[in-house]
Amino acid sequence: MSGTRRPLAKRPLTEPHPSRLPLEHPERERILAAHAAALSAGQAGYRDPASGLFVLTAGFLARRGTCCDQGCRHCPYVT
């Protein structure tokens, strides 16, 4: 997979860009809790509490070093 090298966005890895996880999303708190738990455990991702799909963490995406331009929920490159 190729990706675009970009600088990390100027926000904490725990805070997704509002275009990827809107403030009014009904599952926002559960999603952020699952993401924070996976980040602190050093895991690559977590199961989305609503859909059950596997979602990559911002930490994993940042360590990868590039943006894949696939619209990841926790993309650390989106500004």
PDB file of N, CA, C and O in Angstrom:
ATOM      1  N   MET A   1       0.846  -1.176   0.000  1.00  0.00           N
ATOM      2  CA  MET A   1       0.000   0.000   0.000  1.00  0.00           C
ATOM      3  C   MET A   1       0.887   1.232   0.000  1.00  0.00           C
ATOM      4  O   MET A   1       1.795   1.358   0.777  1.00  0.00           O
ATOM      5  N   SER A   2       0.602   2.124  -0.900  1.00  0.00           N
ATOM      6  CA  SER A   2       1.352   3.373  -0.911  1.00  0.00           C
ATOM      7  C   SER A   2       0.529   4.429  -0.200  1.00  0.00           C
ATOM      8  O   SER A   2      -0.681   4.338  -0.108  1.00  0.00           O
ATOM      9  N   GLY A   3       1.198   5.425   0.306  1.00  0.00           N
ATOM     10  CA  GLY A   3       0.504   6.489   1.010  1.00  0.00           C
ATOM     11  C   GLY A   3       1.214   7.804   0.806  1.00  0.00           C
ATOM     12  O   GLY A   3       2.318   7.856   0.284  1.00  0.00           O
ATOM     13  N   THR A   4       0.562   8.842   1.236  1.00  0.00           N
ATOM     14  CA  THR A   4       1.095  10.179   1.101  1.00  0.00           C
ATOM     15  C   THR A   4       1.733  10.615   2.406  1.00  0.00           C
ATOM     16  O   THR A   4       1.081  10.569   3.450  1.00  0.00           O
ATOM     17  N   ARG A   5       2.988  11.012   2.374  1.00  0.00           N
ATOM     18  CA  ARG A   5       3.654  11.535   3.566  1.00  0.00           C
ATOM     19  C   ARG A   5       3.117  12.923   3.857  1.00  0.00           C
ATOM     20  O   ARG A   5       3.105  13.783   2.989  1.00  0.00           O
ATOM     21  N   ARG A   6       2.631  13.115   5.066  1.00  0.00           N
ATOM     22  CA  ARG A   6       2.115  14.400   5.514  1.00  0.00           C
ATOM     23  C   ARG A   6       2.530  14.589   6.957  1.00  0.00           C
ATOM     24  O   ARG A   6       2.737  13.621   7.674  1.00  0.00           O
ATOM     25  N   PRO A   7       2.581  15.833   7.425  1.00  0.00           N
ATOM     26  CA  PRO A   7       2.826  16.031   8.856  1.00  0.00           C
ATOM     27  C   PRO A   7       1.568  15.659   9.637  1.00  0.00           C
ATOM     28  O   PRO A   7       0.458  15.728   9.116  1.00  0.00           O
ATOM     29  N   LEU A   8       1.772  15.253  10.885  1.00  0.00           N
ATOM     30  CA  LEU A   8       0.626  14.955  11.746  1.00  0.00           C
ATOM     31  C   LEU A   8      -0.167  16.232  11.999  1.00  0.00           C
ATOM     32  O   LEU A   8       0.400  17.324  12.063  1.00  0.00           O
ATOM     33  N   ALA A   9      -1.465  16.102  12.138  1.00  0.00           N
ATOM     34  CA  ALA A   9      -2.329  17.239  12.458  1.00  0.00           C
ATOM     35  C   ALA A   9      -1.993  17.740  13.861  1.00  0.00           C
ATOM     36  O   ALA A   9      -1.496  16.985  14.696  1.00  0.00           O
ATOM     37  N   LYS A  10      -2.286  18.992  14.107  1.00  0.00           N
ATOM     38  CA  LYS A  10      -1.985  19.603  15.412  1.00  0.00           C
ATOM     39  C   LYS A  10      -3.148  19.419  16.367  1.00  0.00           C
ATOM     40  O   LYS A  10      -3.808  20.379  16.761  1.00  0.00           O
ATOM     41  N   ARG A  11      -3.395  18.160  16.740  1.00  0.00           N
ATOM     42  CA  ARG A  11      -4.408  17.815  17.740  1.00  0.00           C
ATOM     43  C   ARG A  11      -3.962  16.507  18.377  1.00  0.00           C
ATOM     44  O   ARG A  11      -3.186  15.751  17.788  1.00  0.00           O
ATOM     45  N   PRO A  12      -4.430  16.229  19.577  1.00  0.00           N
ATOM     46  CA  PRO A  12      -4.033  14.985  20.238  1.00  0.00           C
ATOM     47  C   PRO A  12      -4.501  13.761  19.443  1.00  0.00           C
ATOM     48  O   PRO A  12      -5.536  13.817  18.770  1.00  0.00           O
ATOM     49  N   LEU A  13      -3.767  12.679  19.538  1.00  0.00           N
ATOM     50  CA  LEU A  13      -4.157  11.440  18.853  1.00  0.00           C
ATOM     51  C   LEU A  13      -5.487  10.907  19.372  1.00  0.00           C
ATOM     52  O   LEU A  13      -6.144  10.120  18.705  1.00  0.00           O
ATOM     53  N   THR A  14      -5.882  11.348  20.546  1.00  0.00           N
ATOM     54  CA  THR A  14      -7.145  10.898  21.132  1.00  0.00           C
ATOM     55  C   THR A  14      -8.355  11.619  20.553  1.00  0.00           C
ATOM     56  O   THR A  14      -9.485  11.205  20.790  1.00  0.00           O
ATOM     57  N   GLU A  15      -8.129  12.677  19.790  1.00  0.00           N
ATOM     58  CA  GLU A  15      -9.235  13.495  19.266  1.00  0.00           C
ATOM     59  C   GLU A  15      -9.325  13.378  17.745  1.00  0.00           C
ATOM     60  O   GLU A  15      -8.526  13.955  17.022  1.00  0.00           O
ATOM     61  N   PRO A  16     -10.321  12.633  17.234  1.00  0.00           N
ATOM     62  CA  PRO A  16     -10.472  12.526  15.781  1.00  0.00           C
ATOM     63  C   PRO A  16     -10.976  13.839  15.180  1.00  0.00           C
ATOM     64  O   PRO A  16     -11.629  14.639  15.854  1.00  0.00           O
ATOM     65  N   HIS A  17     -10.666  14.043  13.931  1.00  0.00           N
ATOM     66  CA  HIS A  17     -11.153  15.231  13.227  1.00  0.00           C
ATOM     67  C   HIS A  17     -12.687  15.160  13.162  1.00  0.00           C
ATOM     68  O   HIS A  17     -13.253  14.083  12.938  1.00  0.00           O
ATOM     69  N   PRO A  18     -13.378  16.289  13.374  1.00  0.00           N
ATOM     70  CA  PRO A  18     -14.846  16.278  13.366  1.00  0.00           C
ATOM     71  C   PRO A  18     -15.468  15.774  12.061  1.00  0.00           C
ATOM     72  O   PRO A  18     -16.599  15.286  12.070  1.00  0.00           O
ATOM     73  N   SER A  19     -14.737  15.851  10.966  1.00  0.00           N
ATOM     74  CA  SER A  19     -15.280  15.317   9.713  1.00  0.00           C
ATOM     75  C   SER A  19     -15.287  13.791   9.709  1.00  0.00           C
ATOM     76  O   SER A  19     -16.016  13.173   8.925  1.00  0.00           O
ATOM     77  N   ARG A  20     -14.492  13.182  10.574  1.00  0.00           N
ATOM     78  CA  ARG A  20     -14.406  11.721  10.636  1.00  0.00           C
ATOM     79  C   ARG A  20     -15.258  11.133  11.763  1.00  0.00           C
ATOM     80  O   ARG A  20     -15.697   9.989  11.662  1.00  0.00           O
ATOM     81  N   LEU A  21     -15.451  11.905  12.834  1.00  0.00           N
ATOM     82  CA  LEU A  21     -16.321  11.485  13.935  1.00  0.00           C
ATOM     83  C   LEU A  21     -16.982  12.747  14.486  1.00  0.00           C
ATOM     84  O   LEU A  21     -16.437  13.417  15.355  1.00  0.00           O
ATOM     85  N   PRO A  22     -18.151  13.093  13.948  1.00  0.00           N
ATOM     86  CA  PRO A  22     -18.822  14.335  14.346  1.00  0.00           C
ATOM     87  C   PRO A  22     -19.139  14.375  15.839  1.00  0.00           C
ATOM     88  O   PRO A  22     -19.379  13.340  16.472  1.00  0.00           O
ATOM     89  N   LEU A  23     -19.149  15.569  16.383  1.00  0.00           N
ATOM     90  CA  LEU A  23     -19.449  15.765  17.796  1.00  0.00           C
ATOM     91  C   LEU A  23     -20.821  15.216  18.163  1.00  0.00           C
ATOM     92  O   LEU A  23     -21.033  14.761  19.287  1.00  0.00           O
ATOM     93  N   GLU A  24     -21.752  15.229  17.245  1.00  0.00           N
ATOM     94  CA  GLU A  24     -23.113  14.771  17.528  1.00  0.00           C
ATOM     95  C   GLU A  24     -23.342  13.287  17.227  1.00  0.00           C
ATOM     96  O   GLU A  24     -24.459  12.790  17.354  1.00  0.00           O
ATOM     97  N   HIS A  25     -22.302  12.563  16.864  1.00  0.00           N
ATOM     98  CA  HIS A  25     -22.446  11.129  16.574  1.00  0.00           C
ATOM     99  C   HIS A  25     -23.007  10.424  17.807  1.00  0.00           C
ATOM    100  O   HIS A  25     -22.487  10.596  18.919  1.00  0.00           O
ATOM    101  N   PRO A  26     -24.065   9.630  17.655  1.00  0.00           N
ATOM    102  CA  PRO A  26     -24.701   9.015  18.827  1.00  0.00           C
ATOM    103  C   PRO A  26     -23.813   8.043  19.609  1.00  0.00           C
ATOM    104  O   PRO A  26     -24.053   7.817  20.799  1.00  0.00           O
ATOM    105  N   GLU A  27     -22.813   7.489  18.993  1.00  0.00           N
ATOM    106  CA  GLU A  27     -21.918   6.540  19.660  1.00  0.00           C
ATOM    107  C   GLU A  27     -20.558   7.148  19.987  1.00  0.00           C
ATOM    108  O   GLU A  27     -19.626   6.432  20.351  1.00  0.00           O
ATOM    109  N   ARG A  28     -20.430   8.463  19.864  1.00  0.00           N
ATOM    110  CA  ARG A  28     -19.131   9.132  20.024  1.00  0.00           C
ATOM    111  C   ARG A  28     -18.420   8.765  21.319  1.00  0.00           C
ATOM    112  O   ARG A  28     -17.244   8.415  21.305  1.00  0.00           O
ATOM    113  N   GLU A  29     -19.095   8.831  22.445  1.00  0.00           N
ATOM    114  CA  GLU A  29     -18.438   8.558  23.730  1.00  0.00           C
ATOM    115  C   GLU A  29     -17.957   7.114  23.814  1.00  0.00           C
ATOM    116  O   GLU A  29     -16.845   6.856  24.285  1.00  0.00           O
ATOM    117  N   ARG A  30     -18.771   6.176  23.361  1.00  0.00           N
ATOM    118  CA  ARG A  30     -18.357   4.760  23.375  1.00  0.00           C
ATOM    119  C   ARG A  30     -17.185   4.528  22.430  1.00  0.00           C
ATOM    120  O   ARG A  30     -16.254   3.779  22.750  1.00  0.00           O
ATOM    121  N   ILE A  31     -17.214   5.177  21.274  1.00  0.00           N
ATOM    122  CA  ILE A  31     -16.132   5.037  20.297  1.00  0.00           C
ATOM    123  C   ILE A  31     -14.835   5.605  20.872  1.00  0.00           C
ATOM    124  O   ILE A  31     -13.780   4.968  20.798  1.00  0.00           O
ATOM    125  N   LEU A  32     -14.907   6.802  21.449  1.00  0.00           N
ATOM    126  CA  LEU A  32     -13.705   7.424  22.014  1.00  0.00           C
ATOM    127  C   LEU A  32     -13.150   6.603  23.175  1.00  0.00           C
ATOM    128  O   LEU A  32     -11.928   6.505  23.337  1.00  0.00           O
ATOM    129  N   ALA A  33     -14.021   6.005  23.974  1.00  0.00           N
ATOM    130  CA  ALA A  33     -13.555   5.160  25.079  1.00  0.00           C
ATOM    131  C   ALA A  33     -12.839   3.917  24.549  1.00  0.00           C
ATOM    132  O   ALA A  33     -11.780   3.531  25.063  1.00  0.00           O
ATOM    133  N   ALA A  34     -13.397   3.290  23.528  1.00  0.00           N
ATOM    134  CA  ALA A  34     -12.762   2.103  22.932  1.00  0.00           C
ATOM    135  C   ALA A  34     -11.429   2.478  22.289  1.00  0.00           C
ATOM    136  O   ALA A  34     -10.435   1.748  22.423  1.00  0.00           O
ATOM    137  N   HIS A  35     -11.391   3.613  21.627  1.00  0.00           N
ATOM    138  CA  HIS A  35     -10.161   4.083  20.999  1.00  0.00           C
ATOM    139  C   HIS A  35      -9.098   4.374  22.053  1.00  0.00           C
ATOM    140  O   HIS A  35      -7.942   3.952  21.916  1.00  0.00           O
ATOM    141  N   ALA A  36      -9.476   5.066  23.128  1.00  0.00           N
ATOM    142  CA  ALA A  36      -8.522   5.399  24.193  1.00  0.00           C
ATOM    143  C   ALA A  36      -7.970   4.133  24.843  1.00  0.00           C
ATOM    144  O   ALA A  36      -6.769   4.057  25.135  1.00  0.00           O
ATOM    145  N   ALA A  37      -8.813   3.142  25.062  1.00  0.00           N
ATOM    146  CA  ALA A  37      -8.354   1.885  25.659  1.00  0.00           C
ATOM    147  C   ALA A  37      -7.350   1.183  24.749  1.00  0.00           C
ATOM    148  O   ALA A  37      -6.318   0.684  25.211  1.00  0.00           O
ATOM    149  N   ALA A  38      -7.641   1.162  23.446  1.00  0.00           N
ATOM    150  CA  ALA A  38      -6.721   0.529  22.496  1.00  0.00           C
ATOM    151  C   ALA A  38      -5.413   1.301  22.406  1.00  0.00           C
ATOM    152  O   ALA A  38      -4.331   0.694  22.358  1.00  0.00           O
ATOM    153  N   LEU A  39      -5.481   2.634  22.403  1.00  0.00           N
ATOM    154  CA  LEU A  39      -4.267   3.452  22.377  1.00  0.00           C
ATOM    155  C   LEU A  39      -3.388   3.168  23.582  1.00  0.00           C
ATOM    156  O   LEU A  39      -2.186   2.954  23.452  1.00  0.00           O
ATOM    157  N   SER A  40      -3.991   3.183  24.773  1.00  0.00           N
ATOM    158  CA  SER A  40      -3.193   2.990  25.991  1.00  0.00           C
ATOM    159  C   SER A  40      -2.618   1.587  26.083  1.00  0.00           C
ATOM    160  O   SER A  40      -1.574   1.395  26.696  1.00  0.00           O
ATOM    161  N   ALA A  41      -3.269   0.623  25.453  1.00  0.00           N
ATOM    162  CA  ALA A  41      -2.762  -0.754  25.452  1.00  0.00           C
ATOM    163  C   ALA A  41      -1.771  -1.003  24.319  1.00  0.00           C
ATOM    164  O   ALA A  41      -1.207  -2.094  24.209  1.00  0.00           O
ATOM    165  N   GLY A  42      -1.569   0.006  23.464  1.00  0.00           N
ATOM    166  CA  GLY A  42      -0.640  -0.156  22.347  1.00  0.00           C
ATOM    167  C   GLY A  42      -1.165  -1.047  21.241  1.00  0.00           C
ATOM    168  O   GLY A  42      -0.404  -1.571  20.438  1.00  0.00           O
ATOM    169  N   GLN A  43      -2.480  -1.207  21.180  1.00  0.00           N
ATOM    170  CA  GLN A  43      -3.088  -2.066  20.165  1.00  0.00           C
ATOM    171  C   GLN A  43      -3.251  -1.313  18.851  1.00  0.00           C
ATOM    172  O   GLN A  43      -3.373  -0.090  18.822  1.00  0.00           O
ATOM    173  N   ALA A  44      -3.287  -2.057  17.767  1.00  0.00           N
ATOM    174  CA  ALA A  44      -3.430  -1.465  16.440  1.00  0.00           C
ATOM    175  C   ALA A  44      -4.829  -0.911  16.212  1.00  0.00           C
ATOM    176  O   ALA A  44      -5.009   0.020  15.442  1.00  0.00           O
ATOM    177  N   GLY A  45      -5.819  -1.469  16.888  1.00  0.00           N
ATOM    178  CA  GLY A  45      -7.183  -1.019  16.673  1.00  0.00           C
ATOM    179  C   GLY A  45      -8.135  -1.588  17.703  1.00  0.00           C
ATOM    180  O   GLY A  45      -7.724  -2.185  18.695  1.00  0.00           O
ATOM    181  N   TYR A  46      -9.417  -1.424  17.441  1.00  0.00           N
ATOM    182  CA  TYR A  46     -10.472  -1.858  18.350  1.00  0.00           C
ATOM    183  C   TYR A  46     -11.710  -2.206  17.529  1.00  0.00           C
ATOM    184  O   TYR A  46     -11.829  -1.833  16.363  1.00  0.00           O
ATOM    185  N   ARG A  47     -12.630  -2.915  18.138  1.00  0.00           N
ATOM    186  CA  ARG A  47     -13.910  -3.219  17.498  1.00  0.00           C
ATOM    187  C   ARG A  47     -14.858  -2.052  17.729  1.00  0.00           C
ATOM    188  O   ARG A  47     -15.064  -1.629  18.859  1.00  0.00           O
ATOM    189  N   ASP A  48     -15.422  -1.523  16.655  1.00  0.00           N
ATOM    190  CA  ASP A  48     -16.378  -0.432  16.761  1.00  0.00           C
ATOM    191  C   ASP A  48     -17.565  -0.912  17.606  1.00  0.00           C
ATOM    192  O   ASP A  48     -18.120  -1.967  17.331  1.00  0.00           O
ATOM    193  N   PRO A  49     -17.935  -0.155  18.653  1.00  0.00           N
ATOM    194  CA  PRO A  49     -19.010  -0.583  19.535  1.00  0.00           C
ATOM    195  C   PRO A  49     -20.359  -0.745  18.838  1.00  0.00           C
ATOM    196  O   PRO A  49     -21.178  -1.550  19.271  1.00  0.00           O
ATOM    197  N   ALA A  50     -20.603  -0.024  17.781  1.00  0.00           N
ATOM    198  CA  ALA A  50     -21.899  -0.094  17.100  1.00  0.00           C
ATOM    199  C   ALA A  50     -21.914  -1.130  15.970  1.00  0.00           C
ATOM    200  O   ALA A  50     -22.818  -1.951  15.891  1.00  0.00           O
ATOM    201  N   SER A  51     -20.891  -1.106  15.120  1.00  0.00           N
ATOM    202  CA  SER A  51     -20.901  -1.975  13.934  1.00  0.00           C
ATOM    203  C   SER A  51     -20.145  -3.284  14.116  1.00  0.00           C
ATOM    204  O   SER A  51     -20.362  -4.227  13.367  1.00  0.00           O
ATOM    205  N   GLY A  52     -19.201  -3.309  15.064  1.00  0.00           N
ATOM    206  CA  GLY A  52     -18.370  -4.498  15.237  1.00  0.00           C
ATOM    207  C   GLY A  52     -17.184  -4.553  14.286  1.00  0.00           C
ATOM    208  O   GLY A  52     -16.384  -5.483  14.343  1.00  0.00           O
ATOM    209  N   LEU A  53     -17.062  -3.568  13.402  1.00  0.00           N
ATOM    210  CA  LEU A  53     -15.934  -3.539  12.474  1.00  0.00           C
ATOM    211  C   LEU A  53     -14.646  -3.160  13.204  1.00  0.00           C
ATOM    212  O   LEU A  53     -14.683  -2.461  14.212  1.00  0.00           O
ATOM    213  N   PHE A  54     -13.511  -3.613  12.681  1.00  0.00           N
ATOM    214  CA  PHE A  54     -12.211  -3.281  13.256  1.00  0.00           C
ATOM    215  C   PHE A  54     -11.788  -1.907  12.756  1.00  0.00           C
ATOM    216  O   PHE A  54     -11.809  -1.640  11.555  1.00  0.00           O
ATOM    217  N   VAL A  55     -11.420  -1.027  13.694  1.00  0.00           N
ATOM    218  CA  VAL A  55     -11.034   0.347  13.376  1.00  0.00           C
ATOM    219  C   VAL A  55      -9.600   0.578  13.856  1.00  0.00           C
ATOM    220  O   VAL A  55      -9.278   0.287  15.013  1.00  0.00           O
ATOM    221  N   LEU A  56      -8.742   1.097  12.995  1.00  0.00           N
ATOM    222  CA  LEU A  56      -7.351   1.370  13.368  1.00  0.00           C
ATOM    223  C   LEU A  56      -7.263   2.599  14.261  1.00  0.00           C
ATOM    224  O   LEU A  56      -8.006   3.562  14.084  1.00  0.00           O
ATOM    225  N   THR A  57      -6.330   2.575  15.203  1.00  0.00           N
ATOM    226  CA  THR A  57      -6.133   3.715  16.100  1.00  0.00           C
ATOM    227  C   THR A  57      -5.258   4.777  15.434  1.00  0.00           C
ATOM    228  O   THR A  57      -4.494   4.490  14.500  1.00  0.00           O
ATOM    229  N   ALA A  58      -5.358   5.987  15.952  1.00  0.00           N
ATOM    230  CA  ALA A  58      -4.514   7.082  15.470  1.00  0.00           C
ATOM    231  C   ALA A  58      -3.048   6.771  15.728  1.00  0.00           C
ATOM    232  O   ALA A  58      -2.181   7.133  14.930  1.00  0.00           O
ATOM    233  N   GLY A  59      -2.753   6.100  16.831  1.00  0.00           N
ATOM    234  CA  GLY A  59      -1.368   5.735  17.134  1.00  0.00           C
ATOM    235  C   GLY A  59      -0.784   4.801  16.092  1.00  0.00           C
ATOM    236  O   GLY A  59       0.346   4.992  15.626  1.00  0.00           O
ATOM    237  N   PHE A  60      -1.536   3.786  15.711  1.00  0.00           N
ATOM    238  CA  PHE A  60      -1.080   2.859  14.683  1.00  0.00           C
ATOM    239  C   PHE A  60      -0.864   3.596  13.366  1.00  0.00           C
ATOM    240  O   PHE A  60       0.148   3.424  12.689  1.00  0.00           O
ATOM    241  N   LEU A  61      -1.843   4.433  12.991  1.00  0.00           N
ATOM    242  CA  LEU A  61      -1.752   5.164  11.727  1.00  0.00           C
ATOM    243  C   LEU A  61      -0.578   6.140  11.725  1.00  0.00           C
ATOM    244  O   LEU A  61       0.103   6.294  10.705  1.00  0.00           O
ATOM    245  N   ALA A  62      -0.305   6.771  12.859  1.00  0.00           N
ATOM    246  CA  ALA A  62       0.832   7.693  12.955  1.00  0.00           C
ATOM    247  C   ALA A  62       2.156   6.935  12.831  1.00  0.00           C
ATOM    248  O   ALA A  62       3.078   7.389  12.158  1.00  0.00           O
ATOM    249  N   ARG A  63       2.249   5.764  13.468  1.00  0.00           N
ATOM    250  CA  ARG A  63       3.480   4.962  13.384  1.00  0.00           C
ATOM    251  C   ARG A  63       3.717   4.467  11.967  1.00  0.00           C
ATOM    252  O   ARG A  63       4.866   4.300  11.552  1.00  0.00           O
ATOM    253  N   ARG A  64       2.645   4.240  11.229  1.00  0.00           N
ATOM    254  CA  ARG A  64       2.791   3.788   9.841  1.00  0.00           C
ATOM    255  C   ARG A  64       3.503   4.852   9.011  1.00  0.00           C
ATOM    256  O   ARG A  64       4.223   4.539   8.074  1.00  0.00           O
ATOM    257  N   GLY A  65       3.272   6.121   9.332  1.00  0.00           N
ATOM    258  CA  GLY A  65       4.041   7.192   8.714  1.00  0.00           C
ATOM    259  C   GLY A  65       3.465   7.837   7.476  1.00  0.00           C
ATOM    260  O   GLY A  65       4.007   8.817   6.992  1.00  0.00           O
ATOM    261  N   THR A  66       2.393   7.294   6.941  1.00  0.00           N
ATOM    262  CA  THR A  66       1.786   7.877   5.755  1.00  0.00           C
ATOM    263  C   THR A  66       0.265   7.809   5.847  1.00  0.00           C
ATOM    264  O   THR A  66      -0.289   6.986   6.566  1.00  0.00           O
ATOM    265  N   CYS A  67      -0.379   8.672   5.079  1.00  0.00           N
ATOM    266  CA  CYS A  67      -1.832   8.651   4.971  1.00  0.00           C
ATOM    267  C   CYS A  67      -2.199   7.780   3.770  1.00  0.00           C
ATOM    268  O   CYS A  67      -1.635   7.941   2.687  1.00  0.00           O
ATOM    269  N   CYS A  68      -3.161   6.892   3.958  1.00  0.00           N
ATOM    270  CA  CYS A  68      -3.578   6.009   2.863  1.00  0.00           C
ATOM    271  C   CYS A  68      -4.727   6.598   2.049  1.00  0.00           C
ATOM    272  O   CYS A  68      -5.147   6.008   1.063  1.00  0.00           O
ATOM    273  N   ASP A  69      -5.268   7.735   2.494  1.00  0.00           N
ATOM    274  CA  ASP A  69      -6.370   8.401   1.797  1.00  0.00           C
ATOM    275  C   ASP A  69      -7.620   7.529   1.677  1.00  0.00           C
ATOM    276  O   ASP A  69      -8.363   7.621   0.706  1.00  0.00           O
ATOM    277  N   GLN A  70      -7.867   6.697   2.696  1.00  0.00           N
ATOM    278  CA  GLN A  70      -9.045   5.834   2.684  1.00  0.00           C
ATOM    279  C   GLN A  70     -10.140   6.312   3.642  1.00  0.00           C
ATOM    280  O   GLN A  70     -11.139   5.630   3.828  1.00  0.00           O
ATOM    281  N   GLY A  71      -9.957   7.467   4.262  1.00  0.00           N
ATOM    282  CA  GLY A  71     -10.995   8.022   5.128  1.00  0.00           C
ATOM    283  C   GLY A  71     -11.036   7.418   6.515  1.00  0.00           C
ATOM    284  O   GLY A  71     -12.108   7.341   7.118  1.00  0.00           O
ATOM    285  N   CYS A  72      -9.908   6.993   7.042  1.00  0.00           N
ATOM    286  CA  CYS A  72      -9.862   6.368   8.368  1.00  0.00           C
ATOM    287  C   CYS A  72     -10.442   7.301   9.438  1.00  0.00           C
ATOM    288  O   CYS A  72     -10.173   8.498   9.441  1.00  0.00           O
ATOM    289  N   ARG A  73     -11.232   6.737  10.338  1.00  0.00           N
ATOM    290  CA  ARG A  73     -11.890   7.508  11.390  1.00  0.00           C
ATOM    291  C   ARG A  73     -10.898   8.285  12.241  1.00  0.00           C
ATOM    292  O   ARG A  73     -11.145   9.424  12.615  1.00  0.00           O
ATOM    293  N   HIS A  74      -9.780   7.674  12.594  1.00  0.00           N
ATOM    294  CA  HIS A  74      -8.822   8.301  13.505  1.00  0.00           C
ATOM    295  C   HIS A  74      -7.560   8.774  12.791  1.00  0.00           C
ATOM    296  O   HIS A  74      -6.497   8.868  13.401  1.00  0.00           O
ATOM    297  N   CYS A  75      -7.684   9.098  11.503  1.00  0.00           N
ATOM    298  CA  CYS A  75      -6.519   9.535  10.743  1.00  0.00           C
ATOM    299  C   CYS A  75      -5.828  10.726  11.435  1.00  0.00           C
ATOM    300  O   CYS A  75      -6.446  11.764  11.643  1.00  0.00           O
ATOM    301  N   PRO A  76      -4.560  10.564  11.787  1.00  0.00           N
ATOM    302  CA  PRO A  76      -3.848  11.638  12.478  1.00  0.00           C
ATOM    303  C   PRO A  76      -3.294  12.705  11.527  1.00  0.00           C
ATOM    304  O   PRO A  76      -2.654  13.651  11.964  1.00  0.00           O
ATOM    305  N   TYR A  77      -3.559  12.552  10.235  1.00  0.00           N
ATOM    306  CA  TYR A  77      -3.022  13.487   9.243  1.00  0.00           C
ATOM    307  C   TYR A  77      -4.054  14.517   8.779  1.00  0.00           C
ATOM    308  O   TYR A  77      -3.692  15.555   8.252  1.00  0.00           O
ATOM    309  N   VAL A  78      -5.334  14.224   8.938  1.00  0.00           N
ATOM    310  CA  VAL A  78      -6.400  15.115   8.478  1.00  0.00           C
ATOM    311  C   VAL A  78      -6.378  16.416   9.260  1.00  0.00           C
ATOM    312  O   VAL A  78      -6.328  16.403  10.482  1.00  0.00           O
ATOM    313  N   THR A  79      -6.375  17.530   8.544  1.00  0.00           N
ATOM    314  CA  THR A  79      -6.376  18.845   9.210  1.00  0.00           C
ATOM    315  C   THR A  79      -7.674  19.573   8.953  1.00  0.00           C
ATOM    316  O   THR A  79      -8.438  19.241   8.088  1.00  0.00           O
TER     317      THR A  79
END
